[in-house]
Amino acid sequence: MLHPSGVKKMGELHLAVRFSGANMVNVLRMYSMRLLLKMHYVQPLSVNQLYTSRYQARNVVASRLGQAEPPLGRDVVEYTLDHYSHMWSMRKSKANFFRLTNILAWFVAMSRFLESLRNWHKPVYSALFMVVFKIFVLVPELIIPCVLLTLAAMGLWRYKSRLRHPPHIYTRLPYADVVHPDELDEEFDSFPTSRGAEIVRIRYDRLRSVAGRIQSVVGDMATQGERFQALLSWRDPRATFLFVIICLVASCGFYVVPFKSVVVLWGLYLWRPPKFRNRLPLRAVSFFKRLPTRADSIL
């Protein structure tokens, strides 16, 4: 349990609930059924209505369990239902960030693997990839079956390393064991705060530094999106004129040249050995980065 002084191990209680059904087909069919009633999807509740309903349901559950024998305290019910999940917590923000990082790590590893193949660090694998790429281009109906077959093979391969025990509380995942004392005190602080002005100033400055990095990332994403919008907005007449002319020429070229030939030529150009490449950025990238954005219009 997480206390204002840090994480404290209260003991271990492993409770496993196993559901079994007589008809396995009905059990598997449940995975495709709706989680809520039909009215929840036809007329969904607003965010304020959801918060109000959860607050009332939590009070009903706490009052009923408080009258039970033996009674269960309201603090236990609120802790179990994660009553303070909407409150700011630097610890939970870090944990969610690293959770997202672990999810994206697979895509990063895949992109690094493709980049190594593209740079011909392993010529055998790069040559094999080129052969497979040409086969997929010439016989495109094999792409989806091969992808699905690969996913099925990966699932069968990981069957032997599957989890054999129910999940449990892992204190290192939410950074409960290495959290800073001030961050922990901030998480257990009341709302509105009951701390002094100096402590609030330090926490506010820390929050500003974190929010500043988030603001920079959001601004960069908005800049890239505005550049895409500027392709046809005529805000920069010369850039839009060039893009329109390129689209007209490309449409004629794609109509005359077979699509398979275009993909093969694009693959050969993209996966050419490094000694046939130029380290300078592509002209298309330079053209895209020169497109106007609204970043300079912000005071």
XYZ file of C-alpha atoms in Angstrom:
299
model
C 0.000 0.000 0.000
C 1.195 3.510 -0.814
C 1.497 5.790 2.216
C 2.674 9.400 2.489
C 5.968 8.037 3.816
C 6.418 5.628 0.910
C 5.341 2.196 -0.203
C 4.705 -0.290 2.600
C 4.305 -4.004 2.152
C 1.204 -5.015 4.117
C 1.527 -8.707 3.316
C 0.713 -10.975 0.428
C -2.702 -12.400 -0.335
C -3.005 -14.303 -3.595
C -6.610 -14.756 -4.626
C -7.352 -16.508 -7.901
C -10.894 -16.686 -9.250
C -11.368 -19.179 -12.040
C -14.436 -19.135 -14.246
C -15.407 -22.224 -16.155
C -18.200 -22.817 -18.616
C -19.847 -25.996 -19.800
C -20.083 -24.742 -23.388
C -16.738 -23.427 -24.648
C -18.351 -22.000 -27.797
C -20.525 -19.671 -25.713
C -17.511 -18.657 -23.640
C -15.553 -17.733 -26.755
C -18.572 -15.961 -28.197
C -18.611 -13.631 -25.208
C -15.395 -11.996 -26.475
C -17.278 -10.548 -29.456
C -20.297 -9.306 -27.504
C -20.810 -5.697 -26.412
C -19.483 -4.711 -23.004
C -22.413 -2.416 -22.197
C -26.115 -2.316 -22.975
C -27.371 -1.060 -26.314
C -28.620 2.248 -24.889
C -25.082 3.161 -23.770
C -23.999 3.212 -27.413
C -27.169 4.709 -28.922
C -27.349 7.587 -26.404
C -23.941 7.793 -24.707
C -23.538 9.742 -21.485
C -21.522 12.935 -21.361
C -18.322 13.265 -19.353
C -20.043 15.172 -16.541
C -22.808 12.570 -16.360
C -20.213 9.804 -16.141
C -18.423 11.504 -13.244
C -21.720 12.124 -11.462
C -22.851 8.524 -11.934
C -19.550 7.145 -10.691
C -19.666 9.428 -7.648
C -23.189 8.305 -6.757
C -22.379 4.627 -7.374
C -19.321 4.895 -5.144
C -21.401 6.416 -2.344
C -24.014 3.673 -2.666
C -21.396 0.927 -2.562
C -19.618 2.532 0.403
C -22.847 2.952 2.380
C -23.975 -0.631 1.705
C -20.593 -2.131 2.608
C -20.394 0.123 5.662
C -23.612 -1.457 6.977
C -22.393 -4.988 6.349
C -21.134 -7.306 9.083
C -18.251 -6.797 9.526
C -18.402 -3.248 8.069
C -15.995 -2.090 5.394
C -14.664 1.430 5.711
C -15.281 4.121 3.099
C -11.545 4.680 2.665
C -11.116 1.033 1.633
C -13.897 1.326 -0.957
C -12.470 4.558 -2.390
C -8.984 3.065 -2.510
C -10.274 -0.036 -4.298
C -12.304 2.002 -6.816
C -9.331 4.341 -7.409
C -11.238 7.401 -6.293
C -8.316 9.796 -6.796
C -7.340 8.569 -10.262
C -8.198 11.952 -11.844
C -5.844 13.882 -9.547
C -2.411 14.939 -10.752
C 0.438 12.634 -9.800
C 3.990 12.921 -11.063
C 4.540 9.257 -10.216
C 1.561 8.058 -12.274
C 2.541 10.351 -15.137
C 5.992 8.777 -15.273
C 4.511 5.301 -15.045
C 2.053 5.947 -17.885
C 4.815 7.506 -19.980
C 7.036 4.465 -19.602
C 4.066 2.183 -20.278
C 3.572 3.983 -23.572
C 7.316 3.788 -24.229
C 7.263 0.025 -23.781
C 4.396 -0.236 -26.250
C 6.227 1.888 -28.820
C 9.517 0.054 -28.238
C 8.381 -2.702 -30.607
C 7.839 -0.229 -33.430
C 11.171 1.449 -32.686
C 12.959 -1.905 -32.770
C 11.251 -2.769 -36.056
C 12.235 0.563 -37.598
C 15.842 0.067 -36.473
C 15.845 -3.412 -37.967
C 14.558 -2.086 -41.293
C 17.106 0.712 -41.187
C 19.899 -1.807 -40.638
C 18.624 -3.778 -43.629
C 18.464 -0.588 -45.655
C 22.057 0.279 -44.751
C 23.192 -3.246 -45.661
C 24.795 -3.938 -42.287
C 23.952 -7.595 -42.904
C 24.154 -8.122 -46.684
C 22.595 -11.592 -46.541
C 19.464 -10.376 -44.778
C 19.252 -7.287 -46.979
C 19.489 -9.356 -50.172
C 16.883 -11.802 -48.825
C 14.593 -8.905 -47.979
C 14.926 -7.537 -51.514
C 13.943 -10.917 -52.946
C 10.897 -11.179 -50.647
C 9.938 -7.600 -51.481
C 9.984 -8.305 -55.225
C 7.940 -11.467 -54.734
C 5.303 -9.546 -52.778
C 5.177 -6.851 -55.451
C 4.808 -9.342 -58.292
C 2.304 -11.497 -56.358
C 0.491 -9.020 -54.070
C -2.178 -11.547 -53.096
C 0.450 -13.229 -50.903
C 0.959 -10.183 -48.644
C -2.062 -10.499 -46.357
C -1.877 -14.321 -46.005
C 1.850 -14.149 -45.192
C 1.330 -11.388 -42.633
C -1.480 -13.294 -40.923
C 0.525 -16.516 -41.033
C 3.486 -14.736 -39.440
C 1.299 -13.381 -36.636
C -0.136 -16.846 -36.011
C 3.361 -18.344 -35.933
C 4.507 -15.692 -33.438
C 1.532 -16.455 -31.220
C 2.237 -20.188 -31.280
C 5.933 -19.581 -30.607
C 5.137 -17.496 -27.509
C 2.778 -20.126 -26.130
C 5.577 -21.830 -24.237
C 6.529 -18.562 -22.485
C 2.963 -17.638 -21.485
C 2.160 -16.377 -17.998
C 1.191 -19.252 -15.722
C 0.154 -17.196 -12.670
C -2.394 -14.407 -12.206
C -1.052 -10.838 -12.363
C -0.085 -9.207 -9.087
C 0.855 -5.786 -7.814
C 4.279 -4.828 -9.127
C 5.682 -1.883 -7.185
C 8.380 -1.110 -9.749
C 5.826 -0.522 -12.519
C 4.179 2.550 -10.904
C 7.574 3.693 -9.471
C 6.195 3.413 -5.957
C 9.500 2.190 -4.522
C 11.732 4.942 -5.945
C 9.368 7.917 -5.821
C 10.720 11.220 -4.479
C 9.330 12.162 -1.038
C 8.119 15.547 -2.279
C 6.293 13.978 -5.219
C 4.690 11.508 -2.814
C 3.653 14.318 -0.488
C 2.155 16.164 -3.462
C 0.136 13.093 -4.420
C -1.354 12.751 -0.926
C -1.991 16.475 -0.572
C -5.598 17.583 -0.291
C -7.479 19.548 -2.943
C -7.212 22.489 -2.635
C -3.694 22.260 -1.275
C -2.903 22.633 2.402
C 0.850 23.167 2.008
C 2.780 26.392 2.380
C 3.437 28.936 -0.343
C 7.104 27.970 -0.787
C 6.319 24.273 -1.311
C 3.533 25.147 -3.737
C 5.932 27.410 -5.675
C 8.487 24.598 -6.034
C 5.840 22.163 -7.217
C 4.429 24.722 -9.615
C 7.852 25.333 -11.156
C 8.349 21.593 -11.540
C 4.964 21.255 -13.186
C 5.797 24.123 -15.537
C 8.995 22.373 -16.653
C 7.109 19.141 -17.382
C 4.273 20.954 -19.137
C 6.833 22.928 -21.175
C 8.228 19.749 -22.697
C 4.716 18.532 -23.461
C 3.932 21.909 -25.009
C 6.977 21.656 -27.280
C 5.980 18.185 -28.489
C 2.390 19.286 -29.162
C 3.678 22.359 -31.005
C 5.935 20.249 -33.222
C 3.049 17.930 -34.081
C 0.811 20.914 -34.897
C 3.561 22.361 -37.097
C 3.793 19.195 -39.178
C 0.013 19.072 -39.539
C -0.132 22.706 -40.669
C 2.510 21.990 -43.280
C 0.301 19.262 -44.718
C -2.623 21.676 -44.784
C -0.461 24.305 -46.490
C 0.105 22.060 -49.502
C -3.213 23.111 -51.066
C -4.100 26.245 -49.113
C -2.282 28.694 -51.446
C -0.843 30.465 -48.433
C 2.480 30.116 -50.216
C 1.419 30.388 -53.887
C 4.721 29.124 -55.258
C 4.769 26.031 -53.034
C 1.138 25.156 -53.799
C 1.743 25.726 -57.528
C 4.711 23.338 -57.467
C 2.709 20.733 -55.547
C -0.211 20.935 -57.996
C 2.122 20.550 -60.982
C 3.866 17.579 -59.346
C 0.504 15.916 -58.631
C -0.600 16.374 -62.265
C 2.636 14.927 -63.619
C 2.557 12.067 -61.102
C -1.052 11.232 -61.977
C -0.138 10.921 -65.656
C 2.915 8.842 -64.779
C 0.988 6.455 -62.533
C -1.637 6.077 -65.254
C 0.933 5.156 -67.926
C 3.398 3.100 -65.869
C 2.085 -0.084 -64.193
C 1.759 0.150 -60.445
C 3.926 -2.920 -59.840
C 6.772 -1.374 -61.804
C 6.506 1.821 -59.764
C 6.669 -0.104 -56.469
C 9.647 -2.174 -57.675
C 11.550 0.933 -58.762
C 10.698 2.652 -55.491
C 11.928 -0.367 -53.510
C 15.173 -0.568 -55.491
C 15.766 3.133 -54.962
C 14.978 2.987 -51.247
C 17.071 -0.128 -50.524
C 20.076 0.719 -52.662
C 23.499 0.182 -51.020
C 24.887 3.113 -48.989
C 27.710 3.854 -51.461
C 25.097 4.820 -54.066
C 23.359 7.278 -51.731
C 23.691 10.948 -50.958
C 23.733 11.905 -47.296
C 21.996 15.188 -47.989
C 18.216 15.303 -47.353
C 15.808 14.604 -50.174
C 14.357 17.443 -52.198
C 10.867 16.434 -51.082
C 11.895 16.776 -47.422
C 13.407 20.190 -48.066
C 10.259 21.259 -49.901
C 8.053 20.071 -47.022
C 10.094 21.895 -44.364
C 9.775 25.165 -46.277
C 5.983 25.116 -46.161
C 4.445 27.871 -44.008
C 3.031 27.241 -40.547
C 1.338 29.277 -37.850
C 4.150 28.796 -35.373
C 5.584 32.241 -36.186
C 2.181 33.868 -35.673
C 2.015 32.934 -31.999
C 3.068 35.688 -29.585
